[in-house]
Coordinates of C-alpha atoms and ligand atoms in Angstrom, one line a residue:
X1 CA 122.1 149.7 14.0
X2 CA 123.1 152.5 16.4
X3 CA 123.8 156.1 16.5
X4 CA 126.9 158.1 15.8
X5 CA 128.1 159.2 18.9
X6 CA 131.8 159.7 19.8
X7 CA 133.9 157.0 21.4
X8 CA 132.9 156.2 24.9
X9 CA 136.0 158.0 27.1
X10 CA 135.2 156.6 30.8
X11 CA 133.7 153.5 32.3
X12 CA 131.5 152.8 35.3
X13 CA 130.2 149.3 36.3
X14 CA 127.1 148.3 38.7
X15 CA 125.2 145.0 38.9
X16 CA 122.3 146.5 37.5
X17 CA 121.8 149.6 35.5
X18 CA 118.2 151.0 35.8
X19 CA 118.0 153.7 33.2
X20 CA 114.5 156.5 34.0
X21 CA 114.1 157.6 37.7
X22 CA 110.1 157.3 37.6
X23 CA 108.6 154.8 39.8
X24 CA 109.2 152.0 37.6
X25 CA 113.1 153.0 37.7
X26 CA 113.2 153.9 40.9
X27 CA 111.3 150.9 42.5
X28 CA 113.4 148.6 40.8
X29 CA 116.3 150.1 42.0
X30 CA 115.2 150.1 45.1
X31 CA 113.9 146.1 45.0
X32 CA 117.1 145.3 43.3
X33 CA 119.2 147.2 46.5
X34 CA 116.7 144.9 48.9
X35 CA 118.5 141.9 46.7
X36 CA 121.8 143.2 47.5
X37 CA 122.6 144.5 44.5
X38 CA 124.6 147.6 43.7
X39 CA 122.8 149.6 41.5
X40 CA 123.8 152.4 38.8
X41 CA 120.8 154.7 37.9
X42 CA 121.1 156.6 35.1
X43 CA 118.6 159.7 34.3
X44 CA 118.3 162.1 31.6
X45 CA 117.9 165.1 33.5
X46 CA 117.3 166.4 37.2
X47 CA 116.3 163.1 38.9
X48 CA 112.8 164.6 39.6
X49 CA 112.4 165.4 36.1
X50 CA 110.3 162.3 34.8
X51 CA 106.8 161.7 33.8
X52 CA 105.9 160.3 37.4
X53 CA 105.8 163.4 38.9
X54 CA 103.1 165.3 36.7
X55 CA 100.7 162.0 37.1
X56 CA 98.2 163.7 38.8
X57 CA 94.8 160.7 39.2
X58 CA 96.6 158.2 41.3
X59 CA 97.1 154.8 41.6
X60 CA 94.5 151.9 40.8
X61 CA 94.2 149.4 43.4
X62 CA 91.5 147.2 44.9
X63 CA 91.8 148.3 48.5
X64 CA 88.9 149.4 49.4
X65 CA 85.5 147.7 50.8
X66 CA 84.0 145.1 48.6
X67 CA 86.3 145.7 45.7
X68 CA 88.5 143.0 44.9
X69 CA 91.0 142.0 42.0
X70 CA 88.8 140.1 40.2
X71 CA 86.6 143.7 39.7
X72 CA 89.8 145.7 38.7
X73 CA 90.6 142.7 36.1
X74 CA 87.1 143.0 34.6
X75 CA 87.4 147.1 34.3
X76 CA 91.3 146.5 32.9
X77 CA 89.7 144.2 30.4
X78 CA 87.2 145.7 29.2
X79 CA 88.9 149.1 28.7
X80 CA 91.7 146.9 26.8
X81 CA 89.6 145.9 24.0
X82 CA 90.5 142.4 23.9
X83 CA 93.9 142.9 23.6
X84 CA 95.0 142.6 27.2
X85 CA 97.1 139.6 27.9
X86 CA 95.2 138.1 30.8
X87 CA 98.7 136.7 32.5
X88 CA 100.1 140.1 32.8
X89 CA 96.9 141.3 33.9
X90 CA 96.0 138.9 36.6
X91 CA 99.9 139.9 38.1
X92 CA 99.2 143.7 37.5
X93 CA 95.9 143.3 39.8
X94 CA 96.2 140.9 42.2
X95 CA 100.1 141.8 42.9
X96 CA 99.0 145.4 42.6
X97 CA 97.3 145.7 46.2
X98 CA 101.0 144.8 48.1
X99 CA 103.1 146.6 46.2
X100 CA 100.7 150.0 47.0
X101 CA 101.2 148.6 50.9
X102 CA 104.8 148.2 50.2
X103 CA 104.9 152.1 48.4
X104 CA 103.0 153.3 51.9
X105 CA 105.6 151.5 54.0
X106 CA 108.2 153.1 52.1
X107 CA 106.5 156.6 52.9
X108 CA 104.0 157.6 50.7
X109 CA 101.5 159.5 51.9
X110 CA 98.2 159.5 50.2
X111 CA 94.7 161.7 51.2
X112 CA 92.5 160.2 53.5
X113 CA 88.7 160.4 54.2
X114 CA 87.1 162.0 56.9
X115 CA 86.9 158.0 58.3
X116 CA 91.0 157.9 58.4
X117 CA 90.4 155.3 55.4
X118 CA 92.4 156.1 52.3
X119 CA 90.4 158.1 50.1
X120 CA 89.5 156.0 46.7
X121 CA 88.1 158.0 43.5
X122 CA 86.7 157.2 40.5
X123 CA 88.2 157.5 37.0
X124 CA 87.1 156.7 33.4
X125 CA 86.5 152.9 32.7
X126 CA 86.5 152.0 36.6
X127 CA 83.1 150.7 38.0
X128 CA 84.3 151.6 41.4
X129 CA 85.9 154.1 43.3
X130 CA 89.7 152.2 43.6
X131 CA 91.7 155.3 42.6
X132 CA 94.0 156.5 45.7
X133 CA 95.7 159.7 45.1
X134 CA 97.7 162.5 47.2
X135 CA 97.9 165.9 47.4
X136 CA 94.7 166.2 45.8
X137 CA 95.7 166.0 42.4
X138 CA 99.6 165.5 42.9
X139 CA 99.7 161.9 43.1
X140 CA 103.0 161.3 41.1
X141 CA 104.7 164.1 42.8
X142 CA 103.9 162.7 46.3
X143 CA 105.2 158.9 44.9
X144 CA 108.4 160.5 43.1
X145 CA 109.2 162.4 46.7
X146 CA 108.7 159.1 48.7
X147 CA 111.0 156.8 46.3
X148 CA 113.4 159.4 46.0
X149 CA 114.1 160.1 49.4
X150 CA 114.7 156.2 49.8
X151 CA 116.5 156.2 46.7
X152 CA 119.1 158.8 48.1
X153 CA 119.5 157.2 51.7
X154 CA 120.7 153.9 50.0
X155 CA 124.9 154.4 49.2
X156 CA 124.4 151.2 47.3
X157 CA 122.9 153.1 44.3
X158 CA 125.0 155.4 42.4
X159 CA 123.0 158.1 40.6
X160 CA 124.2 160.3 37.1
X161 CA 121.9 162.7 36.2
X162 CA 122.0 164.7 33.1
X163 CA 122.6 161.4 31.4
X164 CA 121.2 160.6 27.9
X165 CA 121.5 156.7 27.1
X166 CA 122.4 155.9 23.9
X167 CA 122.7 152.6 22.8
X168 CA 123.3 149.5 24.1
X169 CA 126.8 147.5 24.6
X170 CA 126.5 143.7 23.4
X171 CA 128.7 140.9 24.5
X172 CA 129.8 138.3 21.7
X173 CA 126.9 136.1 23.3
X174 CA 124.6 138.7 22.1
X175 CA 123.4 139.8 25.6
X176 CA 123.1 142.9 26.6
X177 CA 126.0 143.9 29.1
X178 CA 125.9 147.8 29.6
X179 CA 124.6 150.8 27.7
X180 CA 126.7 153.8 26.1
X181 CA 126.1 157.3 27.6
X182 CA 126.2 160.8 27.1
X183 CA 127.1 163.1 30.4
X184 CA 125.2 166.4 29.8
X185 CA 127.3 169.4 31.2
X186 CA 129.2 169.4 34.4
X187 CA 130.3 166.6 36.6
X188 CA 132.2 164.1 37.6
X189 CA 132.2 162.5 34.5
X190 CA 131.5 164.5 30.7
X191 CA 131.2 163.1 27.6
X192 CA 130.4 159.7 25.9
X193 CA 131.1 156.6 28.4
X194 CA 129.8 153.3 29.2
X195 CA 128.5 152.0 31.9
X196 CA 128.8 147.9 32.4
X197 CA 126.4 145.5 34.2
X198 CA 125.4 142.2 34.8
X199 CA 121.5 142.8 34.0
X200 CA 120.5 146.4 32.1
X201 CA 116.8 148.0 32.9
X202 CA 114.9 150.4 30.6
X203 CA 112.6 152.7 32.9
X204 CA 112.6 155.6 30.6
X205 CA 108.8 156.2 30.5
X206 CA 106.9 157.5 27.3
X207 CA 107.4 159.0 24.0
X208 CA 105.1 161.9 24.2
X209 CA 107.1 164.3 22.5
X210 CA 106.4 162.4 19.0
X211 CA 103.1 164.5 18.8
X212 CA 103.3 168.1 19.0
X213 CA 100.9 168.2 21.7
X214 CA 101.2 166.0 24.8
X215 CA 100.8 165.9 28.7
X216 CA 104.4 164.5 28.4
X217 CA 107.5 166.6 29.7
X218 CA 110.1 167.8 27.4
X219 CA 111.8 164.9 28.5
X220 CA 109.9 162.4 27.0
X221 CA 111.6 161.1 24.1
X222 CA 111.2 157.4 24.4
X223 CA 114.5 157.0 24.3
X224 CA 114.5 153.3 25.7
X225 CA 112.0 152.2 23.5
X226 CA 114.7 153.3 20.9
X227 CA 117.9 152.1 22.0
X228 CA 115.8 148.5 22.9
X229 CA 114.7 148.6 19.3
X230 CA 118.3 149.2 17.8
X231 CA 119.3 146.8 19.8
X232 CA 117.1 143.8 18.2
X233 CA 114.1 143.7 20.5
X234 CA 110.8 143.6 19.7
X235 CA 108.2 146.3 20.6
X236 CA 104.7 145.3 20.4
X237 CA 101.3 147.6 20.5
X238 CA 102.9 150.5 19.3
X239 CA 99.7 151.6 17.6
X240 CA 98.0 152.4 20.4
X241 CA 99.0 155.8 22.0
X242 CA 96.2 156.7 24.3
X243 CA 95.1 160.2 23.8
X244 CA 93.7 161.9 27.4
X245 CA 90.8 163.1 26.5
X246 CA 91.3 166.4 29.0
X247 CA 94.1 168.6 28.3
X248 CA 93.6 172.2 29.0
X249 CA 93.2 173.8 25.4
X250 CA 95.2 177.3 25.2
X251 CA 95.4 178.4 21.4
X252 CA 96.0 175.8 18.3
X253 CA 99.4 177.1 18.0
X254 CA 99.9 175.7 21.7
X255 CA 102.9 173.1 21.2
X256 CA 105.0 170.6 23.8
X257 CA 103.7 169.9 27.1
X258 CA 100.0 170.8 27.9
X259 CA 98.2 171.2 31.3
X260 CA 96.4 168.2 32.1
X261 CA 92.9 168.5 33.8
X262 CA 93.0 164.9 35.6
X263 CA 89.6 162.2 34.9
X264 CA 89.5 162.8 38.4
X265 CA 87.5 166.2 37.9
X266 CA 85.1 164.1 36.0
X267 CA 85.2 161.2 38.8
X268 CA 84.3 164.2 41.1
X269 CA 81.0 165.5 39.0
X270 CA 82.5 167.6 36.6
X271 CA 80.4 167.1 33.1
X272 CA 81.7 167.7 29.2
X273 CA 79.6 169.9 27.3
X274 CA 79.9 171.1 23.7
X275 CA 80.0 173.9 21.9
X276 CA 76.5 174.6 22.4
X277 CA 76.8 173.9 26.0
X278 CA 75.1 170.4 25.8
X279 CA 75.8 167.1 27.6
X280 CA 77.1 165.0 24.9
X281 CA 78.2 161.7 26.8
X282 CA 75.6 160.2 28.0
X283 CA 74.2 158.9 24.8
X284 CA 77.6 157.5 23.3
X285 CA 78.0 155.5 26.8
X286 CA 76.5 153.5 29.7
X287 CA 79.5 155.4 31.9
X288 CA 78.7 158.7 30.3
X289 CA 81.5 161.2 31.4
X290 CA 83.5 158.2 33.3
X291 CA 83.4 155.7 30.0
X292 CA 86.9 154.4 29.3
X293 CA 89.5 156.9 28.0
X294 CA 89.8 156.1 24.3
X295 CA 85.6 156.3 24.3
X296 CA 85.8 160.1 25.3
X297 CA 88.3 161.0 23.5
X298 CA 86.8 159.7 20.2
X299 CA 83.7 161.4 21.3
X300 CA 85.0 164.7 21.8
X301 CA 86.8 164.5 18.9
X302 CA 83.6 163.5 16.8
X303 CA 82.4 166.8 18.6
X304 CA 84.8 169.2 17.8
X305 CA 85.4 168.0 13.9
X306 CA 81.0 168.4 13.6
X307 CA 81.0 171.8 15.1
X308 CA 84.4 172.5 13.5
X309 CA 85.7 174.1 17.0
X310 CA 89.2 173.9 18.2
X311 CA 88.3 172.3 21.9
X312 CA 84.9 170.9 23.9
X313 CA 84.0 172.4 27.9
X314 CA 84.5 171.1 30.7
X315 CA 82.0 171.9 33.4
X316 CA 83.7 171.7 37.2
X317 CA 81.8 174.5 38.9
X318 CA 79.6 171.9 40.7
X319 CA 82.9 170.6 42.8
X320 CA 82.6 172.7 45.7
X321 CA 85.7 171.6 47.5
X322 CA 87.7 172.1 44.0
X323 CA 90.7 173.8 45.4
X324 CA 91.4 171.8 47.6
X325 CA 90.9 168.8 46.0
X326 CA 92.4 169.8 42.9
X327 CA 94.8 172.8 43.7
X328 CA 97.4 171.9 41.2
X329 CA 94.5 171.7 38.2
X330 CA 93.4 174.9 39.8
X331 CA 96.6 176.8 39.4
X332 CA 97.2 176.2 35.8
X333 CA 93.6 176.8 35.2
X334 CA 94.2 180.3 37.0
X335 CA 97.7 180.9 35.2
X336 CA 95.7 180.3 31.7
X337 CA 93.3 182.7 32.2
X338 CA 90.3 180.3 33.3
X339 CA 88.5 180.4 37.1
X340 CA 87.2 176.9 37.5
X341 CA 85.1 177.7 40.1
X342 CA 83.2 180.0 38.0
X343 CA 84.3 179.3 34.3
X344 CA 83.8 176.1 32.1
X345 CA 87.2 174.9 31.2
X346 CA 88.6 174.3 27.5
X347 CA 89.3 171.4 26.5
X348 CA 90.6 169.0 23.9
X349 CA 92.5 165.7 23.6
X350 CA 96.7 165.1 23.7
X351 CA 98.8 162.7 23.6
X352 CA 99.4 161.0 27.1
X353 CA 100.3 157.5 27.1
X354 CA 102.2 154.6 25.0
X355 CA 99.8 151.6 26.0
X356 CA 102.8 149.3 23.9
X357 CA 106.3 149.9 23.6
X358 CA 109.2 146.8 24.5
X359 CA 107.7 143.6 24.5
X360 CA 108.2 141.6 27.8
X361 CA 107.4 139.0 29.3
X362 CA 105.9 138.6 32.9
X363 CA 109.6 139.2 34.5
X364 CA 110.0 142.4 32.2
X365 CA 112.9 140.6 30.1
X366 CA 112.6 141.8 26.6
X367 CA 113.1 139.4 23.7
X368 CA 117.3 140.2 23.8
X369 CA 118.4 138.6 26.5
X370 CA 120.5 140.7 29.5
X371 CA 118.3 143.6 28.9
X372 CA 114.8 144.4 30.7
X373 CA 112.3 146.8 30.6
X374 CA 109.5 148.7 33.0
X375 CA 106.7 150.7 32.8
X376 CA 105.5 152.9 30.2
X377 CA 109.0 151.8 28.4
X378 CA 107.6 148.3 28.6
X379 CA 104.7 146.0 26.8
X380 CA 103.5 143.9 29.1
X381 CA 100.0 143.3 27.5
X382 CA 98.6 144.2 30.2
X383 CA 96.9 147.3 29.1
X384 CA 96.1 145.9 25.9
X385 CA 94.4 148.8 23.1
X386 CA 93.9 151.5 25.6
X387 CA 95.3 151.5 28.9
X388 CA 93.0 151.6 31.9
X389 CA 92.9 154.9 34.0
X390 CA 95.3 155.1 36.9
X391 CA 97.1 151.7 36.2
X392 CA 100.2 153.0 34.3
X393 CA 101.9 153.9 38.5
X394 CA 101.1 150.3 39.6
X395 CA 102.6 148.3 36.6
X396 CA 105.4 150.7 37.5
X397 CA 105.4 149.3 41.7
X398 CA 104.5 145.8 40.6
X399 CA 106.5 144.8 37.2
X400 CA 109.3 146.9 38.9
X401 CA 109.3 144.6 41.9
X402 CA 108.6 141.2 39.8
X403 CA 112.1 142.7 37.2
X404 CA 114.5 143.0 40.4
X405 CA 113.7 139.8 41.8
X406 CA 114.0 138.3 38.6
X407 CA 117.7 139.7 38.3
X408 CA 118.5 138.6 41.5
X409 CA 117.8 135.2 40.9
X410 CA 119.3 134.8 37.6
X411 CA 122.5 136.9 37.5
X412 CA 125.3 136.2 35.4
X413 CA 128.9 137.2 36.0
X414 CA 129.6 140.4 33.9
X415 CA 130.4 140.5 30.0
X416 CA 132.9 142.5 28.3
X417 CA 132.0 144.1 25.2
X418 CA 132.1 142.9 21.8
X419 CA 133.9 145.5 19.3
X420 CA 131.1 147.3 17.6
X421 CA 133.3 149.6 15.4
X422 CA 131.8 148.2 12.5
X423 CA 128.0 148.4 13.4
X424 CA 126.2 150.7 11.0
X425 CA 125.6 154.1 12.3
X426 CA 123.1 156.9 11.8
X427 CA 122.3 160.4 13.2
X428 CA 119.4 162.9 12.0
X429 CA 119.4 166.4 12.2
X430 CA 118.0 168.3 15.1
X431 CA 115.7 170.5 12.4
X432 CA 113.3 168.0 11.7
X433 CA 112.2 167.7 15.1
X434 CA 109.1 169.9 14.7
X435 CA 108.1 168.4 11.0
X436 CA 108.2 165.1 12.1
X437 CA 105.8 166.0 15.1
X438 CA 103.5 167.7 13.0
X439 CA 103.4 165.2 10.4
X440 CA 102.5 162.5 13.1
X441 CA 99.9 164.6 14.7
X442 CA 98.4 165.4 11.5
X443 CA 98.5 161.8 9.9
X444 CA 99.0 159.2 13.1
X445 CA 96.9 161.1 16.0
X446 CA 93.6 160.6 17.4
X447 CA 91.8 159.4 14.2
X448 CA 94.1 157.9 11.5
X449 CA 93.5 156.3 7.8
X450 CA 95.4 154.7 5.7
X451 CA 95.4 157.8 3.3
X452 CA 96.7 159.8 6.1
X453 CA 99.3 157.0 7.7
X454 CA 100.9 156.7 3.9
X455 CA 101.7 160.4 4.1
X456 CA 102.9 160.3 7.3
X457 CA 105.5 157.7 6.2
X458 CA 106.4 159.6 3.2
X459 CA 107.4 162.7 5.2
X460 CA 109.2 160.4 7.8
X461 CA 111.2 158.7 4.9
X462 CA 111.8 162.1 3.2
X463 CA 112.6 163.4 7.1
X464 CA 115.2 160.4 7.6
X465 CA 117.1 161.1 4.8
X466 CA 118.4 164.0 6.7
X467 CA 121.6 163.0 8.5
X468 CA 124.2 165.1 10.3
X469 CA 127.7 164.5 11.7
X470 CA 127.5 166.4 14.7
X471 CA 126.7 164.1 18.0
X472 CA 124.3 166.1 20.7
X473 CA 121.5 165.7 22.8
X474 CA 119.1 166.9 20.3
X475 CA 120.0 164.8 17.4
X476 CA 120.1 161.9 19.6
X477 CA 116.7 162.4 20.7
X478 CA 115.5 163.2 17.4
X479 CA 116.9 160.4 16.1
X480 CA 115.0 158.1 18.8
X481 CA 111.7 160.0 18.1
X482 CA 111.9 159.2 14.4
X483 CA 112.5 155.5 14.7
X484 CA 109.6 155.6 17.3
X485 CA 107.7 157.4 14.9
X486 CA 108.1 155.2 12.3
X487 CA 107.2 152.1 14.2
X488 CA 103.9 153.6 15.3
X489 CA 102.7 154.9 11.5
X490 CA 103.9 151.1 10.6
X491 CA 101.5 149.3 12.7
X492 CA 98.8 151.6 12.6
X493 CA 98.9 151.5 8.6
X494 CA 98.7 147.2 9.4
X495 CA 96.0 147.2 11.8
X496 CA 93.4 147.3 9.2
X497 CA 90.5 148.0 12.0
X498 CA 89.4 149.9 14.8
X499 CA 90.3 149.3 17.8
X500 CA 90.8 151.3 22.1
X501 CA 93.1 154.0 20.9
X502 CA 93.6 152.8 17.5
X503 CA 90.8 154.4 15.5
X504 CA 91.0 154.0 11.3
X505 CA 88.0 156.8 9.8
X506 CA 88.4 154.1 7.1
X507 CA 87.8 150.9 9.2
X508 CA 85.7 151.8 11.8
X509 CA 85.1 148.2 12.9
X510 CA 86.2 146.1 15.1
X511 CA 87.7 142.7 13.4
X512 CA 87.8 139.5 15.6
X513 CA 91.0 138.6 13.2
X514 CA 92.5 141.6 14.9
X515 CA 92.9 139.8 18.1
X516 CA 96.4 140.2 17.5
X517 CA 99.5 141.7 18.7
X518 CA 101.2 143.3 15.8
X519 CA 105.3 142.9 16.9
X520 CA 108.0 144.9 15.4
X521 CA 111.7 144.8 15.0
X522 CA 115.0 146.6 13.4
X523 CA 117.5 144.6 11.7
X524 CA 120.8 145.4 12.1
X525 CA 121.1 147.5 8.8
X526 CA 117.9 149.2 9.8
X527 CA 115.6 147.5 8.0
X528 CA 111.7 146.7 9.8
X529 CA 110.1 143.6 10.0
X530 CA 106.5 143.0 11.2
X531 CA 104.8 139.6 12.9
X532 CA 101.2 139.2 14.5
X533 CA 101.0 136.9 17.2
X534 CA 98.1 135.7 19.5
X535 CA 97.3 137.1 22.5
X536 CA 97.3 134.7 25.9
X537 CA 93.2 135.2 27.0
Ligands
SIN1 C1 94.5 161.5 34.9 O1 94.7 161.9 36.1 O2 93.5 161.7 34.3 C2 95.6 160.6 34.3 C3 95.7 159.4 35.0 C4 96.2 158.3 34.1 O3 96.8 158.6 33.1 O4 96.1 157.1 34.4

């Protein structure tokens, strides 16, 4: 299966193509340049434009005194909820420590304490303070500058911007030898190409933009997720999109990208209240305010369906050194209409974070061989039902480092194309962009049932039947969210049982049978097929 798209009209060739320029796209590029490898990275839009930059917690890392891997494993597992993959968690913490050392030494600079130590925090699910961070609360913006500004010294890595991938090229062999593309605007090169390589990389972060509301940038489609999925691989976990429990609540016709007010407020003191101005965590939770993600999000969920109010409170006026420590928080709190320092701040829960997506194994090779994947894009298992806070930037530095060096030692000469002319083809219209999101935030957000999933499908089938002629970015995307979609209302409607971020009003328990990885695929007439598989523990 793959989408109608014109016939690719130029040709450009690399070792490796890394497609997403947010760490995990750019520190593979960079780790596959260390291997000698040219490198071709493609991005969708400015190469700043990617999730990365608006993380705003940090990093999670056991650097500091008396922490050690073994703690971050425990905290990584328990926020999980028994569905980490213990392999891919073990590399994720005790890898994670070097490749932060290896980020530093490749510039990034990150706030220190009064000491000259690297400041640590604390965010929800950690038992320790292990979170480093910069510029306050601009910790993805500080590790986007530093890898781009290597990214650009190195002549060995050819960048196109403004570049939507579409699907991806197959040799006879059935491995993946380059991706199709679509050259937004002006440039060197317009129009549909391909681009050819010896190994292909899928770095294009999350798939936000399903929901109607989510911390995500415009940008994030999932369309790597999608094209991996055309392409025959498996995705896995796909039922568990982590909801931040924070979000700075504007109006409920708010849509798209919302503000995000970081854990880190609540790792420095700030305290939810509801709509009667009382403390409501501390009796759901051991870790009150700082229990793991899915846990507050539930709970102020719970809150505002009781009370039957649109958001919860967040109270930060205790920080004292809040703008300093927080100044990009503090400026959207002050362009919405809210003083921090002196107001409580609205919130409510978004959608922030695929915990699934392509399922990999510890070298990020997906199941079709030729064709890897990194970071948010990826499943790794190692975040398992809800992701931990503040790990989603190191999978990025470590899987990205472990995926480069895998290539390198396992490169095969480069693959022509096999003619796909007579692959099925499919294209949705750009209109049913904004159905589809509300459908899936009405039937397949926070809380879901099987009532709700079943009409959630319904409107996606009756959505898909929508097709157009006309290739362009926005059917493209559109097209990518649906099948994303549609995988994620799939195995939510399977996963009879509640679970991190999966939460059924109609199964509210957890199942031991359940300790299972429910695993998708596309045929290549677009028919779905589901498998559970064990989990390595
Ligand atoms: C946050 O700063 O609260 C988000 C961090 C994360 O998603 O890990």
């Amino acid at each position: 299966m793959k989408l109608f798209a014109g016939r690719p009209g130029w040709t450009a060739q690399a070792d490796v193509i890394v497609i997403g320029s947010g760490v995990a796209g750019l520190t593979t590029a960079l780790n596959a340049r260390a291997a000698n490898l040219s490198v071709l990275l493609v991005t969708k839009a400015h190469i700043d434009e990617g999730s990365t930059k608006w993380a705003q917690g940090g990093i999670a890392a056991a650097l500091g005194p008396g922490d050690s891997p073994e703690e971050h494993k425990e905290d990584t597992l328990i926020a999980g909820a028994g569905l980490c993959d213990i392999d891919a968690v073990n590399v994720l913490v005790t890898e994670g420590p070097e490749a932060v050392r290896k980020l530093i030494a490749r510039g990034a600079v990150f706030d220190k304490a009064e000491s000259g130590e690297i400041a640590l925090t604390r965010e929800g699910g950690h038992h320790r303070n292990r979170i480093l961070h910069a510029g306050g609360d601009a910790t993805g913006a500080e590790v986007s500058r530093a890898l781009l500004a290597a990214v650009q010294e190195d002549s060995g890595i050819e960048v196109i911007e403004h570049a939507l991938v579409i699907d991806a090229l197959k040799s006879p062999d059935g491995r993946v030898c380059g991706v199709t593309l679509h050259v937004i605007g002006a440039g060197s090169s317009t129009g549909v190409g391909r681009a050819l390589a010896r190994a292909v990389v899928i770095a294009t972060g999350g798939l936000g933009q399903v929901y109607s509301q989510t911390t995500n940038p415009s940008v994030s489609t999932g369309d790597g997720v999608a094209l991996a999925l055309r392409a025959g691989a498996a995705v896995a976990d796909v039922e568990f999109i982590q909801f931040h429990p924070t979000v700075l609540w504007r109006d409920t016709s708010s849509a798209g990208q919302q503000p995000l007010i970081s854990e880190a407020v609540r790792g420095e003191g700030a305290i939810l209240l509801n709509h009667k101005g009382e403390k409501f965590m501390a009796t759901v939770h051991p870790q009150a305010d700082l229990a793991p993600r899915d846990i507050v999000a539930k709970e102020i969920f719970n809150q505002m369906r009781e009370a039957q109010v649109p958001h919860m409170w967040l109270d930060a006026t205790a920080i004292v050194d809040f703008t300093e420590r927080f100044p990009t928080i503090y400026a959207s709190c002050l362009a919405n209409g809210i003083d921090p320092l002196k107001q409580l701040i609205p919130v409510a829960p978004a959608s922030h974070y695929a915990s699934g997506g392509v399922l990999v194994d510890l070298n990020g090779q997906s199941t079709v061989p030729g064709l890897y994947v990194c970071g948010e894009s990826a499943c790794t298992g190692a975040h398992g039902a809800n992701r931990l806070a503040s790990n989603s930037l190191l999978e990025g530095l470590v899987f990205g480092a472990r995926i480069s060096e895998h290539i390198a030692a396992h490169l095969l000469p480069q693959s022509q194309p096999e003619d796909d002319s007579s692959e099925a083809r499919t294209l949705l219209d750009p209109s049913i962009r904004i159905p589809l999101q509300l459908a899936m935030s009405e039937g397949a957000g926070v809380m879901r049932s099987e009532k709700s999933l079943k009409a959630t499908l319904a409107t996606l089938h009756q959505l898909g039947t929508r097709q157009t002629d006309q290739p362009g970015v926005d059917a493209w995307e559109v097209s990518n969210l649906y099948y994303l979609a549609t995988a994620i209302v799939r195995s939510a409607l399977e996963r009879s049982e509640s679970r991190g971020s999966h939460w059924r009003s109609d199964f509210l328990e957890t199942k031991a049978e359940w300790e299972k990885r429910i695993i998708q695929q596309l045929d290549f007439d677009g028919h779905w097929s589901s498998e559970k598989i064990e989990i390595s523990q």
